[in-house]
mmCIF file with all atom_site columns, C-alpha atoms in Angstrom:
data_model
loop_
_atom_site.group_PDB
_atom_site.id
_atom_site.type_symbol
_atom_site.label_atom_id
_atom_site.label_alt_id
_atom_site.label_comp_id
_atom_site.label_asym_id
_atom_site.label_entity_id
_atom_site.label_seq_id
_atom_site.pdbx_PDB_ins_code
_atom_site.Cartn_x
_atom_site.Cartn_y
_atom_site.Cartn_z
_atom_site.occupancy
_atom_site.B_iso_or_equiv
_atom_site.pdbx_formal_charge
_atom_site.auth_seq_id
_atom_site.auth_comp_id
_atom_site.auth_asym_id
_atom_site.auth_atom_id
_atom_site.pdbx_PDB_model_num
ATOM 1   C CA . MET A 1 1   ? 117.775 70.615 86.900  1.00 48.00 ? 1013 MET A CA 1
ATOM 2   C CA . CYS A 1 2   ? 120.750 71.584 85.831  1.00 57.00 ? 1014 CYS A CA 1
ATOM 3   C CA . PHE A 1 3   ? 121.942 74.205 82.997  1.00 72.00 ? 1015 PHE A CA 1
ATOM 4   C CA . SER A 1 4   ? 121.051 73.049 79.526  1.00 81.00 ? 1016 SER A CA 1
ATOM 5   C CA . PHE A 1 5   ? 119.813 69.823 77.810  1.00 88.00 ? 1017 PHE A CA 1
ATOM 6   C CA . LYS A 1 6   ? 123.265 68.253 77.447  1.00 89.00 ? 1018 LYS A CA 1
ATOM 7   C CA . VAL A 1 7   ? 124.248 68.926 81.349  1.00 85.00 ? 1019 VAL A CA 1
ATOM 8   C CA . SER A 1 8   ? 120.788 67.303 82.286  1.00 87.00 ? 1020 SER A CA 1
ATOM 9   C CA . ILE A 1 9   ? 121.109 64.110 79.836  1.00 92.00 ? 1021 ILE A CA 1
ATOM 10  C CA . GLY A 1 10  ? 125.193 63.999 80.841  1.00 91.00 ? 1022 GLY A CA 1
ATOM 11  C CA . THR A 1 11  ? 124.239 63.923 84.546  1.00 88.00 ? 1023 THR A CA 1
ATOM 12  C CA . PHE A 1 12  ? 121.517 61.146 84.002  1.00 92.00 ? 1024 PHE A CA 1
ATOM 13  C CA . LEU A 1 13  ? 123.239 59.384 81.478  1.00 94.00 ? 1025 LEU A CA 1
ATOM 14  C CA . VAL A 1 14  ? 126.905 59.290 84.070  1.00 93.00 ? 1026 VAL A CA 1
ATOM 15  C CA . SER A 1 15  ? 124.855 58.554 86.945  1.00 93.00 ? 1027 SER A CA 1
ATOM 16  C CA . TRP A 1 16  ? 122.950 55.805 85.522  1.00 96.00 ? 1028 TRP A CA 1
ATOM 17  C CA . GLY A 1 17  ? 126.109 54.255 84.401  1.00 95.00 ? 1029 GLY A CA 1
ATOM 18  C CA . ILE A 1 18  ? 128.038 54.049 87.296  1.00 95.00 ? 1030 ILE A CA 1
ATOM 19  C CA . SER A 1 19  ? 125.234 52.832 89.224  1.00 96.00 ? 1031 SER A CA 1
ATOM 20  C CA . PHE A 1 20  ? 124.661 50.189 86.078  1.00 96.00 ? 1032 PHE A CA 1
ATOM 21  C CA . TYR A 1 21  ? 128.765 48.993 86.909  1.00 96.00 ? 1033 TYR A CA 1
ATOM 22  C CA . LEU A 1 22  ? 128.021 49.061 90.614  1.00 96.00 ? 1034 LEU A CA 1
ATOM 23  C CA . LEU A 1 23  ? 125.004 47.037 91.303  1.00 96.00 ? 1035 LEU A CA 1
ATOM 24  C CA . ASN A 1 24  ? 126.605 44.442 88.821  1.00 95.00 ? 1036 ASN A CA 1
ATOM 25  C CA . LYS A 1 25  ? 129.422 44.372 91.649  1.00 93.00 ? 1037 LYS A CA 1
ATOM 26  C CA . GLY A 1 26  ? 129.333 42.199 94.751  1.00 89.00 ? 1038 GLY A CA 1
ATOM 27  C CA . LEU A 1 27  ? 127.237 44.982 97.032  1.00 95.00 ? 1039 LEU A CA 1
ATOM 28  C CA . ASN A 1 28  ? 125.418 44.253 100.182 1.00 96.00 ? 1040 ASN A CA 1
ATOM 29  C CA . ILE A 1 29  ? 121.409 44.912 100.286 1.00 95.00 ? 1041 ILE A CA 1
ATOM 30  C CA . LYS A 1 30  ? 122.512 48.626 101.702 1.00 94.00 ? 1042 LYS A CA 1
ATOM 31  C CA . GLN A 1 31  ? 124.740 49.430 99.301  1.00 96.00 ? 1043 GLN A CA 1
ATOM 32  C CA . LYS A 1 32  ? 122.199 48.406 96.609  1.00 96.00 ? 1044 LYS A CA 1
ATOM 33  C CA . GLN A 1 33  ? 119.522 50.149 98.098  1.00 96.00 ? 1045 GLN A CA 1
ATOM 34  C CA . ASN A 1 34  ? 121.537 53.047 98.158  1.00 94.00 ? 1046 ASN A CA 1
ATOM 35  C CA . ILE A 1 35  ? 121.962 52.446 94.437  1.00 96.00 ? 1047 ILE A CA 1
ATOM 36  C CA . ILE A 1 36  ? 118.779 52.436 93.231  1.00 96.00 ? 1048 ILE A CA 1
ATOM 37  C CA . PHE A 1 37  ? 117.974 55.535 95.104  1.00 94.00 ? 1049 PHE A CA 1
ATOM 38  C CA . LEU A 1 38  ? 121.184 57.459 93.023  1.00 93.00 ? 1050 LEU A CA 1
ATOM 39  C CA . MET A 1 39  ? 119.283 56.076 89.822  1.00 95.00 ? 1051 MET A CA 1
ATOM 40  C CA . ILE A 1 40  ? 115.516 57.580 90.830  1.00 95.00 ? 1052 ILE A CA 1
ATOM 41  C CA . PHE A 1 41  ? 117.340 60.620 92.431  1.00 91.00 ? 1053 PHE A CA 1
ATOM 42  C CA . SER A 1 42  ? 119.544 61.303 89.481  1.00 92.00 ? 1054 SER A CA 1
ATOM 43  C CA . SER A 1 43  ? 116.136 60.293 87.112  1.00 94.00 ? 1055 SER A CA 1
ATOM 44  C CA . ILE A 1 44  ? 115.018 63.968 87.694  1.00 91.00 ? 1056 ILE A CA 1
ATOM 45  C CA . GLN A 1 45  ? 118.136 64.422 85.066  1.00 90.00 ? 1057 GLN A CA 1
ATOM 46  C CA . LEU A 1 46  ? 116.127 62.816 82.758  1.00 93.00 ? 1058 LEU A CA 1
ATOM 47  C CA . ALA A 1 47  ? 113.059 64.729 83.381  1.00 93.00 ? 1059 ALA A CA 1
ATOM 48  C CA . ASP A 1 48  ? 114.901 67.819 83.083  1.00 90.00 ? 1060 ASP A CA 1
ATOM 49  C CA . ALA A 1 49  ? 116.436 67.096 79.762  1.00 92.00 ? 1061 ALA A CA 1
ATOM 50  C CA . ILE A 1 50  ? 113.372 66.242 78.129  1.00 94.00 ? 1062 ILE A CA 1
ATOM 51  C CA . LEU A 1 51  ? 112.212 70.208 78.878  1.00 92.00 ? 1063 LEU A CA 1
ATOM 52  C CA . TRP A 1 52  ? 115.363 71.715 77.860  1.00 90.00 ? 1064 TRP A CA 1
ATOM 53  C CA . TYR A 1 53  ? 115.324 69.485 75.025  1.00 94.00 ? 1065 TYR A CA 1
ATOM 54  C CA . ASN A 1 54  ? 111.213 70.736 74.199  1.00 94.00 ? 1066 ASN A CA 1
ATOM 55  C CA . GLY A 1 55  ? 112.663 74.669 75.048  1.00 89.00 ? 1067 GLY A CA 1
ATOM 56  C CA . MET A 1 56  ? 110.486 74.905 77.908  1.00 88.00 ? 1068 MET A CA 1
ATOM 57  C CA . LYS A 1 57  ? 107.524 75.667 75.473  1.00 92.00 ? 1069 LYS A CA 1
ATOM 58  C CA . LYS A 1 58  ? 104.267 75.460 76.775  1.00 94.00 ? 1070 LYS A CA 1
ATOM 59  C CA . ASN A 1 59  ? 102.963 72.234 75.552  1.00 96.00 ? 1071 ASN A CA 1
ATOM 60  C CA . ASN A 1 60  ? 101.847 69.126 76.074  1.00 97.00 ? 1072 ASN A CA 1
ATOM 61  C CA . ILE A 1 61  ? 105.204 67.604 76.719  1.00 97.00 ? 1073 ILE A CA 1
ATOM 62  C CA . ASN A 1 62  ? 105.972 70.378 79.199  1.00 96.00 ? 1074 ASN A CA 1
ATOM 63  C CA . TYR A 1 63  ? 102.907 70.191 81.060  1.00 97.00 ? 1075 TYR A CA 1
ATOM 64  C CA . ILE A 1 64  ? 102.971 65.806 81.443  1.00 97.00 ? 1076 ILE A CA 1
ATOM 65  C CA . THR A 1 65  ? 106.581 66.288 82.497  1.00 96.00 ? 1077 THR A CA 1
ATOM 66  C CA . THR A 1 66  ? 106.226 69.077 84.796  1.00 94.00 ? 1078 THR A CA 1
ATOM 67  C CA . SER A 1 67  ? 102.890 67.979 86.276  1.00 96.00 ? 1079 SER A CA 1
ATOM 68  C CA . PHE A 1 68  ? 103.332 63.983 86.343  1.00 97.00 ? 1080 PHE A CA 1
ATOM 69  C CA . ILE A 1 69  ? 106.834 62.484 85.429  1.00 97.00 ? 1081 ILE A CA 1
ATOM 70  C CA . ILE A 1 70  ? 108.349 65.161 88.017  1.00 94.00 ? 1082 ILE A CA 1
ATOM 71  C CA . PRO A 1 71  ? 106.145 65.100 90.643  1.00 95.00 ? 1083 PRO A CA 1
ATOM 72  C CA . LEU A 1 72  ? 106.376 61.153 90.313  1.00 97.00 ? 1084 LEU A CA 1
ATOM 73  C CA . ILE A 1 73  ? 109.929 61.060 90.695  1.00 95.00 ? 1085 ILE A CA 1
ATOM 74  C CA . LEU A 1 74  ? 110.333 63.118 93.636  1.00 94.00 ? 1086 LEU A CA 1
ATOM 75  C CA . SER A 1 75  ? 107.637 61.006 95.136  1.00 97.00 ? 1087 SER A CA 1
ATOM 76  C CA . LEU A 1 76  ? 109.723 57.895 94.246  1.00 97.00 ? 1088 LEU A CA 1
ATOM 77  C CA . GLN A 1 77  ? 112.341 58.893 96.028  1.00 95.00 ? 1089 GLN A CA 1
ATOM 78  C CA . VAL A 1 78  ? 110.257 59.429 99.212  1.00 96.00 ? 1090 VAL A CA 1
ATOM 79  C CA . LEU A 1 79  ? 108.268 56.488 99.155  1.00 97.00 ? 1091 LEU A CA 1
ATOM 80  C CA . TYR A 1 80  ? 111.909 54.471 98.162  1.00 97.00 ? 1092 TYR A CA 1
ATOM 81  C CA . ASN A 1 81  ? 113.727 55.773 101.004 1.00 96.00 ? 1093 ASN A CA 1
ATOM 82  C CA . VAL A 1 82  ? 110.975 56.070 103.796 1.00 96.00 ? 1094 VAL A CA 1
ATOM 83  C CA . TYR A 1 83  ? 109.639 52.254 102.731 1.00 96.00 ? 1095 TYR A CA 1
ATOM 84  C CA . ILE A 1 84  ? 112.009 50.500 100.715 1.00 96.00 ? 1096 ILE A CA 1
ATOM 85  C CA . ARG A 1 85  ? 115.779 51.522 103.158 1.00 94.00 ? 1097 ARG A CA 1
ATOM 86  C CA . ASN A 1 86  ? 114.333 52.249 105.918 1.00 94.00 ? 1098 ASN A CA 1
ATOM 87  C CA . ASN A 1 87  ? 111.147 50.130 106.307 1.00 94.00 ? 1099 ASN A CA 1
ATOM 88  C CA . ASN A 1 88  ? 108.846 52.796 108.142 1.00 93.00 ? 1100 ASN A CA 1
ATOM 89  C CA . LYS A 1 89  ? 105.861 51.328 110.213 1.00 92.00 ? 1101 LYS A CA 1
ATOM 90  C CA . ASN A 1 90  ? 105.227 55.059 112.002 1.00 94.00 ? 1102 ASN A CA 1
ATOM 91  C CA . PRO A 1 91  ? 101.444 55.952 111.181 1.00 96.00 ? 1103 PRO A CA 1
ATOM 92  C CA . PHE A 1 92  ? 102.075 59.958 111.356 1.00 95.00 ? 1104 PHE A CA 1
ATOM 93  C CA . LEU A 1 93  ? 105.453 59.575 108.847 1.00 94.00 ? 1105 LEU A CA 1
ATOM 94  C CA . THR A 1 94  ? 103.121 57.907 106.618 1.00 96.00 ? 1106 THR A CA 1
ATOM 95  C CA . LEU A 1 95  ? 100.442 60.819 106.894 1.00 96.00 ? 1107 LEU A CA 1
ATOM 96  C CA . THR A 1 96  ? 103.189 63.308 106.475 1.00 95.00 ? 1108 THR A CA 1
ATOM 97  C CA . VAL A 1 97  ? 104.106 61.261 103.061 1.00 96.00 ? 1109 VAL A CA 1
ATOM 98  C CA . ILE A 1 98  ? 100.844 60.970 101.467 1.00 96.00 ? 1110 ILE A CA 1
ATOM 99  C CA . LEU A 1 99  ? 100.475 64.733 102.338 1.00 96.00 ? 1111 LEU A CA 1
ATOM 100 C CA . SER A 1 100 ? 103.825 65.275 100.964 1.00 95.00 ? 1112 SER A CA 1
ATOM 101 C CA . ILE A 1 101 ? 103.182 63.668 97.607  1.00 96.00 ? 1113 ILE A CA 1
ATOM 102 C CA . ILE A 1 102 ? 99.390  65.088 97.349  1.00 97.00 ? 1114 ILE A CA 1
ATOM 103 C CA . TYR A 1 103 ? 101.335 68.646 97.542  1.00 95.00 ? 1115 TYR A CA 1
ATOM 104 C CA . MET A 1 104 ? 104.132 67.836 95.017  1.00 94.00 ? 1116 MET A CA 1
ATOM 105 C CA . PHE A 1 105 ? 101.294 66.910 92.420  1.00 96.00 ? 1117 PHE A CA 1
ATOM 106 C CA . TYR A 1 106 ? 99.395  70.105 93.449  1.00 95.00 ? 1118 TYR A CA 1
ATOM 107 C CA . ARG A 1 107 ? 102.378 72.218 93.540  1.00 94.00 ? 1119 ARG A CA 1
ATOM 108 C CA . PHE A 1 108 ? 103.731 71.271 90.111  1.00 92.00 ? 1120 PHE A CA 1
ATOM 109 C CA . ASN A 1 109 ? 100.519 71.251 88.273  1.00 94.00 ? 1121 ASN A CA 1
ATOM 110 C CA . GLY A 1 110 ? 101.712 73.612 85.061  1.00 94.00 ? 1122 GLY A CA 1
ATOM 111 C CA . TYR A 1 111 ? 104.563 74.190 83.150  1.00 93.00 ? 1123 TYR A CA 1
ATOM 112 C CA . SER A 1 112 ? 107.769 74.403 83.901  1.00 89.00 ? 1124 SER A CA 1
ATOM 113 C CA . VAL A 1 113 ? 110.124 77.787 82.616  1.00 85.00 ? 1125 VAL A CA 1
ATOM 114 C CA . SER A 1 114 ? 113.721 78.510 82.912  1.00 78.00 ? 1126 SER A CA 1
ATOM 115 C CA . LEU A 1 115 ? 115.034 80.518 85.282  1.00 68.00 ? 1127 LEU A CA 1
ATOM 116 C CA . CYS A 1 116 ? 117.884 82.668 83.466  1.00 60.00 ? 1128 CYS A CA 1
ATOM 117 C CA . ASN A 1 117 ? 118.212 85.587 86.088  1.00 54.00 ? 1129 ASN A CA 1
ATOM 118 C CA . ASN A 1 118 ? 121.066 84.273 87.420  1.00 55.00 ? 1130 ASN A CA 1
ATOM 119 C CA . LYS A 1 119 ? 124.364 81.684 85.911  1.00 57.00 ? 1131 LYS A CA 1
ATOM 120 C CA . LEU A 1 120 ? 122.720 78.667 87.535  1.00 60.00 ? 1132 LEU A CA 1
ATOM 121 C CA . SER A 1 121 ? 120.019 78.821 85.299  1.00 63.00 ? 1133 SER A CA 1
ATOM 122 C CA . SER A 1 122 ? 117.593 75.975 85.937  1.00 71.00 ? 1134 SER A CA 1
ATOM 123 C CA . PRO A 1 123 ? 114.121 74.990 84.694  1.00 76.00 ? 1135 PRO A CA 1
ATOM 124 C CA . VAL A 1 124 ? 111.709 76.096 87.086  1.00 78.00 ? 1136 VAL A CA 1
ATOM 125 C CA . TRP A 1 125 ? 109.106 73.359 87.608  1.00 80.00 ? 1137 TRP A CA 1
ATOM 126 C CA . GLY A 1 126 ? 105.072 74.709 87.906  1.00 81.00 ? 1138 GLY A CA 1
ATOM 127 C CA . SER A 1 127 ? 106.415 77.886 86.905  1.00 77.00 ? 1139 SER A CA 1
ATOM 128 C CA . ASN A 1 128 ? 107.135 79.216 90.500  1.00 76.00 ? 1140 ASN A CA 1
ATOM 129 C CA . GLU A 1 129 ? 110.296 78.734 92.216  1.00 75.00 ? 1141 GLU A CA 1
ATOM 130 C CA . LEU A 1 130 ? 110.067 76.233 94.901  1.00 76.00 ? 1142 LEU A CA 1
ATOM 131 C CA . LYS A 1 131 ? 109.938 78.682 98.201  1.00 79.00 ? 1143 LYS A CA 1
ATOM 132 C CA . ILE A 1 132 ? 112.502 76.953 101.040 1.00 76.00 ? 1144 ILE A CA 1
ATOM 133 C CA . TRP A 1 133 ? 109.723 76.262 103.266 1.00 83.00 ? 1145 TRP A CA 1
ATOM 134 C CA . GLU A 1 134 ? 108.053 73.721 100.129 1.00 83.00 ? 1146 GLU A CA 1
ATOM 135 C CA . LEU A 1 135 ? 111.744 71.781 100.075 1.00 82.00 ? 1147 LEU A CA 1
ATOM 136 C CA . PHE A 1 136 ? 112.333 71.548 103.682 1.00 84.00 ? 1148 PHE A CA 1
ATOM 137 C CA . PRO A 1 137 ? 109.287 68.416 103.849 1.00 88.00 ? 1149 PRO A CA 1
ATOM 138 C CA . ILE A 1 138 ? 110.937 66.599 100.724 1.00 87.00 ? 1150 ILE A CA 1
ATOM 139 C CA . VAL A 1 139 ? 114.448 66.754 102.082 1.00 87.00 ? 1151 VAL A CA 1
ATOM 140 C CA . ILE A 1 140 ? 113.107 65.615 105.301 1.00 90.00 ? 1152 ILE A CA 1
ATOM 141 C CA . LEU A 1 141 ? 111.687 62.433 103.871 1.00 92.00 ? 1153 LEU A CA 1
ATOM 142 C CA . ILE A 1 142 ? 114.204 62.134 101.590 1.00 90.00 ? 1154 ILE A CA 1
ATOM 143 C CA . LEU A 1 143 ? 117.081 61.785 103.591 1.00 88.00 ? 1155 LEU A CA 1
ATOM 144 C CA . TYR A 1 144 ? 115.263 60.183 106.889 1.00 88.00 ? 1156 TYR A CA 1
ATOM 145 C CA . PRO A 1 145 ? 116.549 59.647 109.311 1.00 90.00 ? 1157 PRO A CA 1
ATOM 146 C CA . ASP A 1 146 ? 120.085 60.977 108.732 1.00 88.00 ? 1158 ASP A CA 1
ATOM 147 C CA . ASN A 1 147 ? 119.922 64.289 111.296 1.00 89.00 ? 1159 ASN A CA 1
ATOM 148 C CA . MET A 1 148 ? 123.162 65.389 110.071 1.00 90.00 ? 1160 MET A CA 1
ATOM 149 C CA . ARG A 1 149 ? 122.945 64.921 106.469 1.00 85.00 ? 1161 ARG A CA 1
ATOM 150 C CA . ILE A 1 150 ? 119.573 66.700 106.593 1.00 87.00 ? 1162 ILE A CA 1
ATOM 151 C CA . LEU A 1 151 ? 120.875 69.760 108.710 1.00 89.00 ? 1163 LEU A CA 1
ATOM 152 C CA . GLN A 1 152 ? 123.848 69.953 106.101 1.00 85.00 ? 1164 GLN A CA 1
ATOM 153 C CA . VAL A 1 153 ? 121.119 70.357 102.728 1.00 82.00 ? 1165 VAL A CA 1
ATOM 154 C CA . PHE A 1 154 ? 119.176 72.535 105.032 1.00 83.00 ? 1166 PHE A CA 1
ATOM 155 C CA . ILE A 1 155 ? 122.264 75.197 105.594 1.00 86.00 ? 1167 ILE A CA 1
ATOM 156 C CA . LEU A 1 156 ? 123.011 74.590 101.545 1.00 80.00 ? 1168 LEU A CA 1
ATOM 157 C CA . LEU A 1 157 ? 119.455 75.315 100.795 1.00 78.00 ? 1169 LEU A CA 1
ATOM 158 C CA . VAL A 1 158 ? 119.615 78.718 102.719 1.00 81.00 ? 1170 VAL A CA 1
ATOM 159 C CA . LEU A 1 159 ? 123.410 79.607 101.322 1.00 80.00 ? 1171 LEU A CA 1
ATOM 160 C CA . ILE A 1 160 ? 121.838 79.189 97.780  1.00 74.00 ? 1172 ILE A CA 1
ATOM 161 C CA . LYS A 1 161 ? 119.092 81.353 98.890  1.00 73.00 ? 1173 LYS A CA 1
ATOM 162 C CA . ILE A 1 162 ? 121.069 84.248 100.002 1.00 77.00 ? 1174 ILE A CA 1
ATOM 163 C CA . PHE A 1 163 ? 123.977 83.757 97.097  1.00 72.00 ? 1175 PHE A CA 1
ATOM 164 C CA . ILE A 1 164 ? 122.605 82.974 94.626  1.00 67.00 ? 1176 ILE A CA 1
ATOM 165 C CA . GLY A 1 165 ? 118.213 83.473 94.802  1.00 66.00 ? 1177 GLY A CA 1
ATOM 166 C CA . GLY A 1 166 ? 116.774 80.320 93.829  1.00 64.00 ? 1178 GLY A CA 1
ATOM 167 C CA . ALA A 1 167 ? 117.628 77.665 91.013  1.00 61.00 ? 1179 ALA A CA 1
ATOM 168 C CA . TYR A 1 168 ? 117.426 75.292 94.067  1.00 65.00 ? 1180 TYR A CA 1
ATOM 169 C CA . GLY A 1 169 ? 116.970 72.451 91.357  1.00 63.00 ? 1181 GLY A CA 1
ATOM 170 C CA . SER A 1 170 ? 120.132 72.822 90.182  1.00 62.00 ? 1182 SER A CA 1
ATOM 171 C CA . LEU A 1 171 ? 120.801 70.819 93.873  1.00 66.00 ? 1183 LEU A CA 1
ATOM 172 C CA . TRP A 1 172 ? 119.490 67.894 92.391  1.00 67.00 ? 1184 TRP A CA 1
ATOM 173 C CA . CYS A 1 173 ? 122.175 67.800 89.538  1.00 69.00 ? 1185 CYS A CA 1
ATOM 174 C CA . ALA A 1 174 ? 124.995 68.750 91.639  1.00 73.00 ? 1186 ALA A CA 1
ATOM 175 C CA . ILE A 1 175 ? 124.070 65.967 94.204  1.00 77.00 ? 1187 ILE A CA 1
ATOM 176 C CA . ALA A 1 176 ? 123.458 63.473 91.527  1.00 78.00 ? 1188 ALA A CA 1
ATOM 177 C CA . ASN A 1 177 ? 126.618 63.879 90.199  1.00 80.00 ? 1189 ASN A CA 1
ATOM 178 C CA . ILE A 1 178 ? 128.581 64.203 93.613  1.00 85.00 ? 1190 ILE A CA 1
ATOM 179 C CA . ILE A 1 179 ? 127.308 61.024 94.909  1.00 86.00 ? 1191 ILE A CA 1
ATOM 180 C CA . SER A 1 180 ? 127.189 59.338 91.631  1.00 89.00 ? 1192 SER A CA 1
ATOM 181 C CA . LEU A 1 181 ? 131.401 59.858 92.169  1.00 88.00 ? 1193 LEU A CA 1
ATOM 182 C CA . TYR A 1 182 ? 131.542 59.130 95.643  1.00 90.00 ? 1194 TYR A CA 1
ATOM 183 C CA . TYR A 1 183 ? 129.924 55.786 95.410  1.00 91.00 ? 1195 TYR A CA 1
ATOM 184 C CA . LEU A 1 184 ? 132.148 54.995 92.768  1.00 91.00 ? 1196 LEU A CA 1
ATOM 185 C CA . TYR A 1 185 ? 134.947 55.478 94.925  1.00 90.00 ? 1197 TYR A CA 1
ATOM 186 C CA . LYS A 1 186 ? 133.794 54.214 97.859  1.00 91.00 ? 1198 LYS A CA 1
ATOM 187 C CA . TYR A 1 187 ? 131.852 50.527 96.436  1.00 92.00 ? 1199 TYR A CA 1
#
């Protein structure tokens, strides 16, 4: 959810390029899981690039991207983190994952529009800006069990709401770039 087609596609290509480079190095299992998660995470940029390239027109491309591709990528982030990276066996967490995934497909059903009321123009998935309370379960499931990182993202979301008024999706773009460069340096 970046600011334009070029930024979205650039973020996707850089993140995936760094990921492929790193996957060809001698990484341990945890590092490989981090890189694969980054690839899933940054795939949202490809969906946004499609929306930008389409000009946010209300057509089948917008509808399919918004209603199916975006919730699928978000769901894969949750599923990969909870079940692959963290090998979840908790039935309560499984129920939370199922309900969150169903909600994502329900919530994003429709068309995306461009948020142009601030400098951080970003696609608004499902034509309605996400509310902070809607982001909390997704953030928790994507970052579980890293409580410190969850707290940091919550603070960042509140600051975005206070100072920018929205465009939370641009956070995905910024985070994908930062994590890509961090892993390139670290691994």
